[in-house]
CSV table of C-alpha atoms and ligand atoms in Angstrom, one decimal:
chain,number,residue,atom,x,y,z
A,1,MET,CA,43.9,29.4,118.0
A,2,LEU,CA,44.5,31.1,114.6
A,3,GLY,CA,46.1,34.3,116.1
A,4,GLU,CA,49.4,35.1,114.4
A,5,LYS,CA,49.0,32.2,111.9
A,6,ASN,CA,49.7,33.0,108.2
A,7,ILE,CA,46.8,31.6,106.1
A,8,LEU,CA,47.0,31.6,102.4
A,9,ILE,CA,43.8,31.1,100.5
A,10,GLY,CA,43.8,29.9,96.9
A,11,VAL,CA,40.6,30.7,95.1
A,12,THR,CA,39.8,29.0,91.8
A,13,GLY,CA,37.1,29.7,89.3
A,14,GLY,CA,33.8,28.4,90.8
A,15,ILE,CA,30.6,30.2,91.6
A,16,ALA,CA,31.1,29.3,95.3
A,17,ALA,CA,34.1,31.7,95.4
A,18,TYR,CA,31.7,34.3,97.0
A,19,LYS,CA,31.4,32.1,100.1
A,20,VAL,CA,35.1,32.2,100.6
A,21,VAL,CA,34.9,36.0,101.2
A,22,GLU,CA,33.1,35.1,104.4
A,23,VAL,CA,35.8,32.4,105.2
A,24,ALA,CA,38.6,35.0,104.7
A,25,SER,CA,36.7,37.4,107.0
A,26,ARG,CA,36.4,34.8,109.7
A,27,PHE,CA,40.1,34.1,109.6
A,28,LYS,CA,40.9,37.8,109.8
A,29,LYS,CA,38.5,38.3,112.8
A,30,SER,CA,40.2,35.4,114.6
A,31,GLY,CA,43.5,37.3,114.5
A,32,ALA,CA,45.2,35.4,111.6
A,33,ASN,CA,47.2,37.0,108.8
A,34,VAL,CA,45.4,36.3,105.6
A,35,LYS,CA,46.6,36.5,102.0
A,36,VAL,CA,44.6,35.5,98.9
A,37,MET,CA,45.8,34.2,95.5
A,38,MET,CA,43.3,33.8,92.7
A,39,THR,CA,43.3,32.1,89.4
A,40,ARG,CA,42.3,34.4,86.5
A,41,ASN,CA,39.0,32.5,86.2
A,42,ALA,CA,38.2,33.1,89.9
A,43,THR,CA,38.4,36.9,89.3
A,44,GLU,CA,35.3,36.4,87.0
A,45,PHE,CA,33.3,35.5,90.1
A,46,VAL,CA,34.7,37.7,92.8
A,47,SER,CA,36.8,40.8,92.4
A,48,PRO,CA,40.3,40.7,93.9
A,49,ARG,CA,39.5,44.0,95.4
A,50,THR,CA,36.9,42.4,97.7
A,51,PHE,CA,39.4,40.0,99.1
A,52,GLN,CA,41.9,42.9,99.4
A,53,GLU,CA,39.5,44.9,101.5
A,54,ILE,CA,38.7,42.0,103.7
A,55,THR,CA,42.2,40.8,104.3
A,56,GLY,CA,44.1,44.1,104.2
A,57,ASN,CA,46.6,42.5,101.9
A,58,ALA,CA,47.2,42.7,98.1
A,59,VAL,CA,45.7,39.8,96.2
A,60,SER,CA,48.0,37.9,93.9
A,61,VAL,CA,46.7,36.7,90.5
A,62,GLU,CA,49.5,37.0,88.0
A,63,MET,CA,52.7,35.0,87.9
A,64,PHE,CA,54.6,37.8,86.3
A,65,GLY,CA,53.5,41.2,87.4
A,66,ASP,CA,55.2,44.4,86.9
A,67,ALA,CA,58.8,43.7,85.9
A,68,ALA,CA,60.2,46.5,88.1
A,69,ASN,CA,58.7,45.0,91.3
A,70,PHE,CA,59.2,41.4,90.3
A,71,HIS,CA,59.9,39.1,93.2
A,72,VAL,CA,59.4,35.4,93.0
A,73,ALA,CA,55.9,35.5,94.3
A,74,HIS,CA,55.1,31.8,94.4
A,75,ILE,CA,58.2,31.2,96.5
A,76,SER,CA,57.7,34.1,98.9
A,77,LEU,CA,54.0,33.2,99.3
A,78,ALA,CA,54.8,29.5,100.0
A,79,ASN,CA,57.5,30.5,102.5
A,80,TRP,CA,55.1,33.0,104.2
A,81,ALA,CA,52.1,30.6,104.7
A,82,ASP,CA,51.6,28.2,107.6
A,83,VAL,CA,48.7,26.6,105.8
A,84,ILE,CA,47.1,26.8,102.3
A,85,LEU,CA,43.4,26.5,101.8
A,86,ILE,CA,42.1,26.0,98.3
A,87,ALA,CA,38.4,26.9,98.2
A,88,PRO,CA,36.5,26.5,96.0
A,89,ALA,CA,38.7,23.9,94.3
A,90,THR,CA,37.5,23.2,90.7
A,91,ALA,CA,37.9,19.8,88.9
A,92,ASN,CA,40.5,21.5,86.7
A,93,PHE,CA,42.6,22.6,89.8
A,94,LEU,CA,42.4,19.1,91.3
A,95,ALA,CA,43.7,17.6,88.0
A,96,LYS,CA,46.5,20.0,87.7
A,97,ALA,CA,47.6,19.7,91.4
A,98,ALA,CA,47.4,15.9,91.2
A,99,HIS,CA,49.8,15.9,88.3
A,100,GLY,CA,52.2,18.6,89.3
A,101,ILE,CA,51.2,21.0,86.6
A,102,ALA,CA,52.2,24.5,87.5
A,103,ASP,CA,50.9,26.9,84.9
A,104,ASP,CA,49.8,29.8,87.0
A,105,LEU,CA,50.7,31.4,90.3
A,106,LEU,CA,48.3,29.3,92.4
A,107,THR,CA,49.4,25.9,91.1
A,108,THR,CA,53.0,26.9,91.2
A,109,THR,CA,52.7,28.0,94.8
A,110,ILE,CA,51.2,24.7,95.7
A,111,LEU,CA,54.2,22.9,94.2
A,112,ALA,CA,56.6,25.0,96.2
A,113,PHE,CA,54.7,24.5,99.5
A,114,ASP,CA,55.6,21.7,101.9
A,115,LYS,CA,53.3,22.3,104.8
A,116,LYS,CA,49.6,21.4,105.3
A,117,ILE,CA,47.2,22.0,102.3
A,118,LEU,CA,43.4,21.8,102.7
A,119,ILE,CA,41.3,21.5,99.6
A,120,ALA,CA,37.5,22.2,99.5
A,121,PRO,CA,36.2,20.9,96.1
A,122,ALA,CA,33.0,22.4,94.8
A,123,MET,CA,31.5,21.5,91.5
A,124,ASN,CA,28.6,19.8,89.7
A,125,THR,CA,27.8,16.3,91.1
A,126,LYS,CA,28.7,14.5,87.9
A,127,MET,CA,32.0,16.3,87.6
A,128,PHE,CA,32.8,15.4,91.2
A,129,GLU,CA,31.8,11.8,90.8
A,130,ASN,CA,33.7,11.4,87.5
A,131,PRO,CA,36.4,8.8,87.9
A,132,ALA,CA,39.0,11.3,86.7
A,133,THR,CA,38.2,13.7,89.6
A,134,GLN,CA,37.9,10.8,92.1
A,135,GLU,CA,41.3,9.5,91.0
A,136,ASN,CA,42.8,12.9,91.3
A,137,LEU,CA,41.4,13.3,94.8
A,138,LYS,CA,42.8,9.9,95.8
A,139,ILE,CA,46.3,11.0,94.6
A,140,LEU,CA,46.1,14.3,96.5
A,141,LYS,CA,44.9,12.5,99.7
A,142,ALA,CA,47.7,10.0,99.5
A,143,ARG,CA,50.1,12.9,99.4
A,144,GLY,CA,48.8,14.1,102.7
A,145,MET,CA,46.5,16.9,101.6
A,146,LYS,CA,43.3,17.2,103.5
A,147,ILE,CA,40.1,17.1,101.4
A,148,LEU,CA,36.9,18.6,102.8
A,149,GLU,CA,34.0,16.5,101.5
A,150,PRO,CA,31.6,18.7,99.5
A,151,ALA,CA,28.1,19.1,101.0
A,152,ILE,CA,24.9,17.8,99.4
A,153,GLY,CA,22.3,20.3,98.3
A,154,ASN,CA,21.2,22.6,95.5
A,155,LEU,CA,24.0,23.5,93.0
A,156,ALA,CA,24.5,26.5,90.9
A,157,CYS,CA,23.9,24.5,87.7
A,158,GLY,CA,20.3,24.0,88.8
A,159,THR,CA,20.7,20.4,89.9
A,160,SER,CA,20.9,19.0,93.4
A,161,GLY,CA,23.5,16.6,94.7
A,162,LYS,CA,27.0,16.3,96.2
A,163,GLY,CA,29.2,19.2,95.2
A,164,ARG,CA,28.4,22.2,97.3
A,165,LEU,CA,31.2,24.1,99.1
A,166,PRO,CA,30.8,23.4,102.8
A,167,GLU,CA,29.5,26.3,104.9
A,168,PRO,CA,32.2,28.9,106.0
A,169,GLU,CA,32.0,27.8,109.6
A,170,GLU,CA,32.9,24.2,108.6
A,171,ILE,CA,35.8,25.3,106.5
A,172,PHE,CA,37.0,27.6,109.3
A,173,ALA,CA,36.8,24.7,111.8
A,174,ALA,CA,38.8,22.4,109.5
A,175,VAL,CA,41.6,24.9,109.3
A,176,GLU,CA,41.5,25.6,113.1
A,177,LYS,CA,41.8,21.9,113.7
A,178,ILE,CA,45.1,21.8,112.0
A,179,PHE,CA,46.6,24.1,114.6
A,180,ALA,CA,44.7,22.5,117.5
A,181,PRO,CA,47.1,21.4,120.3
A,182,LYS,CA,47.6,17.6,120.4
A,183,ILE,CA,46.0,17.2,123.8
A,184,LEU,CA,46.7,13.4,124.0
A,185,SER,CA,50.2,13.4,122.6
A,186,GLY,CA,52.4,10.8,124.4
A,187,LYS,CA,49.3,9.0,125.7
A,188,LYS,CA,48.1,5.5,124.8
A,189,ILE,CA,44.3,5.0,124.5
A,190,LEU,CA,42.4,1.8,124.2
A,191,VAL,CA,38.9,2.0,122.6
A,192,THR,CA,36.4,-0.8,122.1
A,193,ALA,CA,33.7,-0.7,119.5
A,194,GLY,CA,31.0,-2.7,117.7
A,195,GLY,CA,29.0,-5.6,118.9
A,196,THR,CA,30.2,-8.9,120.0
A,197,VAL,CA,29.2,-12.0,118.1
A,198,GLU,CA,28.2,-15.1,120.2
A,199,ALA,CA,28.1,-18.3,118.1
A,200,ILE,CA,25.1,-20.6,118.2
A,201,ASP,CA,26.5,-22.9,115.5
A,202,PRO,CA,29.1,-22.4,112.7
A,203,VAL,CA,26.4,-20.4,110.8
A,204,ARG,CA,24.3,-18.5,113.3
A,205,TYR,CA,25.1,-16.1,116.1
A,206,ILE,CA,23.6,-13.9,118.7
A,207,GLY,CA,24.4,-10.3,117.9
A,208,ASN,CA,23.1,-6.8,118.5
A,209,ARG,CA,22.4,-3.6,116.6
A,210,SER,CA,25.6,-1.8,117.3
A,211,SER,CA,27.2,-0.3,114.2
A,212,GLY,CA,30.5,0.5,115.8
A,213,ARG,CA,30.3,4.1,114.7
A,214,MET,CA,30.5,5.8,118.1
A,215,GLY,CA,33.7,3.8,119.0
A,216,PHE,CA,35.3,4.4,115.6
A,217,GLU,CA,34.7,8.1,115.9
A,218,ILE,CA,36.3,8.1,119.4
A,219,ALA,CA,39.3,6.2,118.1
A,220,LYS,CA,39.7,8.7,115.3
A,221,ALA,CA,39.3,11.7,117.6
A,222,ALA,CA,42.0,10.2,119.9
A,223,VAL,CA,44.3,9.7,116.9
A,224,SER,CA,43.7,13.4,115.9
A,225,ALA,CA,44.5,14.4,119.4
A,226,GLY,CA,47.9,12.8,119.0
A,227,ALA,CA,47.4,9.6,121.0
A,228,GLN,CA,48.7,6.1,120.2
A,229,VAL,CA,45.4,4.2,119.8
A,230,ILE,CA,44.4,0.6,119.9
A,231,LEU,CA,40.9,0.0,118.6
A,232,ILE,CA,39.4,-3.4,119.5
A,233,SER,CA,36.3,-4.0,117.5
A,234,GLY,CA,33.6,-6.6,117.4
A,235,LYS,CA,31.2,-6.7,114.5
A,236,SER,CA,31.1,-3.5,112.4
A,237,GLU,CA,30.8,-2.8,108.7
A,238,LEU,CA,33.0,0.3,109.0
A,239,ALA,CA,36.5,0.4,107.4
A,240,PRO,CA,39.2,0.5,110.1
A,241,PRO,CA,40.4,4.0,110.7
A,242,LYS,CA,44.0,4.9,109.8
A,243,ASN,CA,47.0,5.4,112.0
A,244,LEU,CA,46.0,3.1,114.8
A,245,LYS,CA,46.3,-0.5,115.9
A,246,PHE,CA,43.2,-2.3,114.8
A,247,VAL,CA,42.2,-5.6,116.5
A,248,LYS,CA,39.2,-7.5,115.2
A,249,VAL,CA,37.4,-9.8,117.6
A,250,GLU,CA,34.2,-11.8,117.7
A,251,ALA,CA,33.0,-13.1,121.0
A,252,ALA,CA,33.0,-11.2,124.4
A,253,THR,CA,35.5,-13.7,125.7
A,254,GLN,CA,37.9,-12.8,122.9
A,255,MET,CA,37.3,-9.1,123.4
A,256,ARG,CA,38.2,-9.6,127.1
A,257,GLU,CA,41.4,-11.4,126.2
A,258,ALA,CA,42.4,-8.6,123.8
A,259,VAL,CA,41.6,-5.8,126.2
A,260,LEU,CA,43.4,-7.4,129.2
A,261,LYS,CA,46.5,-7.9,127.0
A,262,GLU,CA,46.8,-4.2,126.5
A,263,PHE,CA,45.3,-2.8,129.8
A,264,ASP,CA,48.6,-2.5,131.8
A,265,SER,CA,50.2,-0.3,129.1
A,266,VAL,CA,47.4,2.2,128.4
A,267,ASP,CA,46.5,5.5,130.0
A,268,ALA,CA,42.8,5.2,129.4
A,269,VAL,CA,40.1,2.8,128.2
A,270,ILE,CA,36.9,4.0,126.5
A,271,MET,CA,34.6,1.0,126.4
A,272,SER,CA,32.0,1.8,123.8
A,273,ALA,CA,31.5,-1.8,122.6
A,274,ALA,CA,28.1,-3.4,122.9
A,275,VAL,CA,29.3,-6.6,124.7
A,276,ALA,CA,26.8,-9.4,124.8
A,277,ASP,CA,25.8,-10.2,128.4
A,278,TYR,CA,25.3,-13.9,127.6
A,279,ARG,CA,26.7,-16.5,125.3
A,280,VAL,CA,25.5,-19.9,124.2
A,281,LYS,CA,26.7,-22.5,126.7
A,282,ASN,CA,27.4,-25.2,124.2
A,283,PRO,CA,27.6,-23.9,120.6
A,284,ALA,CA,26.8,-26.7,118.1
A,285,ALA,CA,29.8,-28.0,116.2
A,286,GLN,CA,27.6,-28.5,113.1
A,287,LYS,CA,24.8,-26.5,111.6
A,288,ILE,CA,21.6,-27.0,113.7
A,289,LYS,CA,18.9,-28.6,111.6
A,290,LYS,CA,15.2,-27.6,112.0
A,291,SER,CA,14.1,-31.0,113.2
A,292,SER,CA,12.1,-30.0,116.2
A,293,GLU,CA,9.2,-27.5,116.7
A,294,THR,CA,11.0,-25.5,119.4
A,295,LEU,CA,14.6,-24.9,120.1
A,296,THR,CA,16.0,-24.0,123.5
A,297,LEU,CA,19.4,-22.4,123.8
A,298,GLU,CA,21.0,-22.4,127.2
A,299,LEU,CA,22.9,-19.1,127.8
A,300,VAL,CA,25.6,-18.4,130.3
A,301,LYS,CA,26.7,-15.1,131.5
A,302,ASN,CA,29.7,-13.4,129.8
A,303,PRO,CA,32.4,-11.8,131.8
A,304,ASP,CA,31.8,-8.1,132.4
A,305,ILE,CA,35.0,-6.7,130.9
A,306,LEU,CA,34.6,-3.1,132.1
A,307,LYS,CA,33.8,-4.3,135.7
A,308,GLU,CA,36.9,-6.4,135.7
A,309,LEU,CA,39.0,-3.4,134.5
A,310,GLY,CA,37.4,-1.4,137.4
A,311,THR,CA,38.9,-3.9,139.8
A,312,LEU,CA,42.3,-4.0,138.1
A,313,LYS,CA,42.7,-0.3,137.4
A,314,LYS,CA,45.7,1.6,138.8
A,315,SER,CA,46.0,5.0,137.3
A,316,GLN,CA,44.1,4.4,134.1
A,317,VAL,CA,41.1,6.6,133.2
A,318,LEU,CA,38.1,4.3,132.7
A,319,VAL,CA,35.1,5.5,130.6
A,320,GLY,CA,32.0,3.4,130.0
A,321,PHE,CA,28.8,3.7,128.0
A,322,ALA,CA,25.3,3.1,129.1
A,323,ALA,CA,22.8,2.5,126.3
A,324,GLU,CA,19.4,2.5,128.0
A,325,THR,CA,15.8,2.5,127.1
A,326,GLN,CA,14.4,3.8,130.4
A,327,ASN,CA,15.5,5.3,133.8
A,328,ILE,CA,18.7,6.4,132.0
A,329,LEU,CA,20.4,8.4,134.7
A,330,GLU,CA,19.6,6.0,137.5
A,331,TYR,CA,20.8,2.9,135.5
A,332,ALA,CA,23.9,4.7,134.2
A,333,ASN,CA,24.9,5.9,137.6
A,334,LYS,CA,24.6,2.4,139.0
A,335,LYS,CA,27.0,1.2,136.3
A,336,LEU,CA,29.4,4.1,136.9
A,337,VAL,CA,29.7,3.0,140.6
A,338,GLU,CA,29.7,-0.7,140.1
A,339,LYS,CA,32.3,-0.6,137.4
A,340,ASN,CA,34.5,1.9,139.1
A,341,LEU,CA,34.5,4.4,136.2
A,342,ASP,CA,35.7,8.0,136.0
A,343,PHE,CA,32.7,8.9,133.9
A,344,ILE,CA,30.0,7.2,131.9
A,345,VAL,CA,28.3,8.4,128.7
A,346,ALA,CA,24.6,7.6,128.9
A,347,ASN,CA,22.1,7.8,126.2
A,348,ASP,CA,18.5,6.8,125.5
A,349,VAL,CA,18.8,4.6,122.4
A,350,THR,CA,15.2,4.9,121.6
A,351,ALA,CA,15.3,8.7,121.3
A,352,ASP,CA,15.1,10.3,117.8
A,353,GLY,CA,18.6,11.1,116.6
A,354,ALA,CA,20.3,8.7,119.0
A,355,GLY,CA,21.2,5.1,119.2
A,356,PHE,CA,22.2,2.4,116.7
A,357,GLY,CA,23.2,3.0,113.1
A,358,VAL,CA,22.5,6.8,113.1
A,359,ALA,CA,25.2,9.4,112.7
A,360,THR,CA,24.0,11.5,115.7
A,361,ASN,CA,23.7,11.0,119.4
A,362,ILE,CA,22.1,12.7,122.4
A,363,ALA,CA,24.3,12.0,125.4
A,364,THR,CA,24.6,12.8,129.1
A,365,ILE,CA,27.9,12.4,130.9
A,366,ILE,CA,27.7,11.4,134.6
A,367,TRP,CA,30.9,12.0,136.5
A,368,ARG,CA,32.2,10.1,139.4
A,369,GLY,CA,30.9,12.2,142.3
A,370,GLY,CA,27.5,12.7,140.7
A,371,GLU,CA,28.1,15.7,138.5
A,372,VAL,CA,25.9,15.6,135.3
A,373,GLU,CA,26.7,17.1,132.0
A,374,THR,CA,24.0,17.1,129.2
A,375,PHE,CA,24.7,17.6,125.5
A,376,ASP,CA,22.3,18.6,122.7
A,377,LYS,CA,21.9,16.3,119.7
A,378,MET,CA,25.2,16.3,117.9
A,379,SER,CA,27.1,14.1,115.4
A,380,LYS,CA,28.9,11.1,116.8
A,381,ALA,CA,32.1,12.7,115.6
A,382,ALA,CA,31.5,15.8,117.6
A,383,LEU,CA,30.5,13.8,120.7
A,384,ALA,CA,33.7,11.8,120.3
A,385,GLU,CA,35.7,15.0,120.4
A,386,LYS,CA,34.0,16.0,123.7
A,387,ILE,CA,34.7,12.7,125.2
A,388,ILE,CA,38.4,12.8,124.2
A,389,GLU,CA,38.7,16.4,125.5
A,390,ARG,CA,37.4,15.1,128.9
A,391,VAL,CA,39.7,12.1,129.0
A,392,ALA,CA,42.7,14.4,128.1
A,393,ASP,CA,41.6,16.8,130.9
A,394,LEU,CA,41.6,14.0,133.4
A,395,LEU,CA,45.0,12.7,132.3
A,396,GLU,CA,46.5,16.2,132.2
A,397,LYS,CA,45.3,17.4,135.5
A,398,ASP,CA,45.7,14.1,137.2
A,399,LYS,CA,42.2,14.5,138.4
A,400,LYS,CA,41.5,10.9,137.8
A,401,PHE,CA,40.3,8.6,140.5
A,402,PHE,CA,42.8,6.5,142.3
A,403,PRO,CA,41.2,3.6,144.2
A,404,LEU,CA,43.7,3.6,147.0
A,405,ASN,CA,43.5,7.3,147.6
A,406,ASP,CA,39.8,8.1,147.3
A,407,ASN,CA,38.6,10.7,149.7
A,408,GLN,CA,36.1,12.4,147.3
B,1,CTP,N1,30.4,-3.9,129.3
B,1,CTP,C1,31.4,-4.8,129.4
B,1,CTP,N2,31.2,-6.1,129.4
B,1,CTP,C2,30.0,-6.7,129.4
B,1,CTP,C3,28.9,-5.8,129.4
B,1,CTP,C4,29.1,-4.4,129.3
B,1,CTP,O1,32.6,-4.3,129.4
B,1,CTP,N3,29.8,-8.0,129.5
B,1,CTP,C5,30.6,-2.5,129.2
B,1,CTP,C6,30.0,-1.8,128.0
B,1,CTP,O2,31.0,-1.7,127.0
B,1,CTP,C7,29.7,-0.4,128.5
B,1,CTP,C8,29.3,-0.7,129.9
B,1,CTP,O3,29.9,-1.9,130.3
B,1,CTP,O4,30.7,0.5,128.5
B,1,CTP,C9,27.8,-0.8,130.2
B,1,CTP,O5,27.2,-1.7,129.3
B,1,CTP,P1,25.7,-2.0,129.2
B,1,CTP,O6,25.4,-3.1,128.2
B,1,CTP,O7,24.9,-0.7,129.1
B,1,CTP,O8,25.4,-2.5,130.7
B,1,CTP,P2,25.5,-3.8,131.4
B,1,CTP,O9,26.6,-3.7,132.4
B,1,CTP,O10,25.7,-5.0,130.4
B,1,CTP,O11,24.1,-3.9,132.2
B,1,CTP,P3,22.6,-4.2,131.6
B,1,CTP,O12,22.8,-5.0,130.3
B,1,CTP,O13,22.0,-5.0,132.6
B,1,CTP,O14,22.0,-2.9,131.3
């Protein structure tokens, strides 16, 4: 994906500069053209010659080199680059960039550049968490720069905490993502997330352990893939992701209304919400008092939203989730067929590293037709990308299942 791209790396003066040699090497191996500019402080950590050998290009440090060969380096570098990566980015660099200070080649080039900039800060935890640094990061983010969160671990200063430069493969993947084709551009995707809340009285409710994280990651992945996204969410503590339409609901019946309102206009629905199967038949209008020794709540079945979509579907791709605790494949397959889905993402919520509230998942996809795809344990964000890739594939190749024309 990086072949023929012009990548400009800005190296500032941090000990993690040595890791960026590996990053530059990866870019080069992937076929990209790579140039490096360094601050004078950065040259104390890694020699410009190292980067020169790796990239095959001269490394720029000084604003004003040899007068005879003077060309406006910051402008020519800014024009040349398709993307600028600043790694490691020191607190000093962040402060200067946030306030438009241009007192060396690197900061001046940044100011003259109007395409995508990725910044990978690396520093001591206290410096990173200092309100000044945090404010500067906020300013840079608001201007559209992408900030790679530092990793947590041992730091060069002998302490441990947040502030490490992410590993080279992670930095490489973040740059690669910028050039990734927008596989869902022009498509409209509806995602549901979180758990529904079924009132018992004005104070209590029946809920479930869903954090909403899987669905939020799917919505974010769909936005990154260029889709127009509607995220309908039940209970979740997570902040609504950006660049999508966010609809907050409580009960399953509200979620159904909200989903049905959008269904006709979307290309795909990914139903990751944990919808309560039952609701209280007659929720109390006032807070229930503990006057009796036992309390019986009568529950009635909620509508099965996804099953209903399965009967209504025309050309939409339908994806469901099956959170199981036993007989995973058998139960998931049953849901796939009953709800008329294109594929279902099944997982054992009792497994270590899967289920509610954790950042990872261990999933199996069962396709219409019975094909089974198993995945290793991965982050919910990574699984979200896999799911989005598969939805895009179905939409692209028109392989989706049409109920009136099913001869599979
Ligand atoms: N689902 C739904 N409406 C419901 C219940 C579930 O749309 N009332 C959707 C879920 O969002 C999920 C899929 O159906 O994508 C499977 O949900 P799950 O709770 O695993 O299965 P159920 O159909 O509810 O069956 P059971 O609870 O008996 O396992």
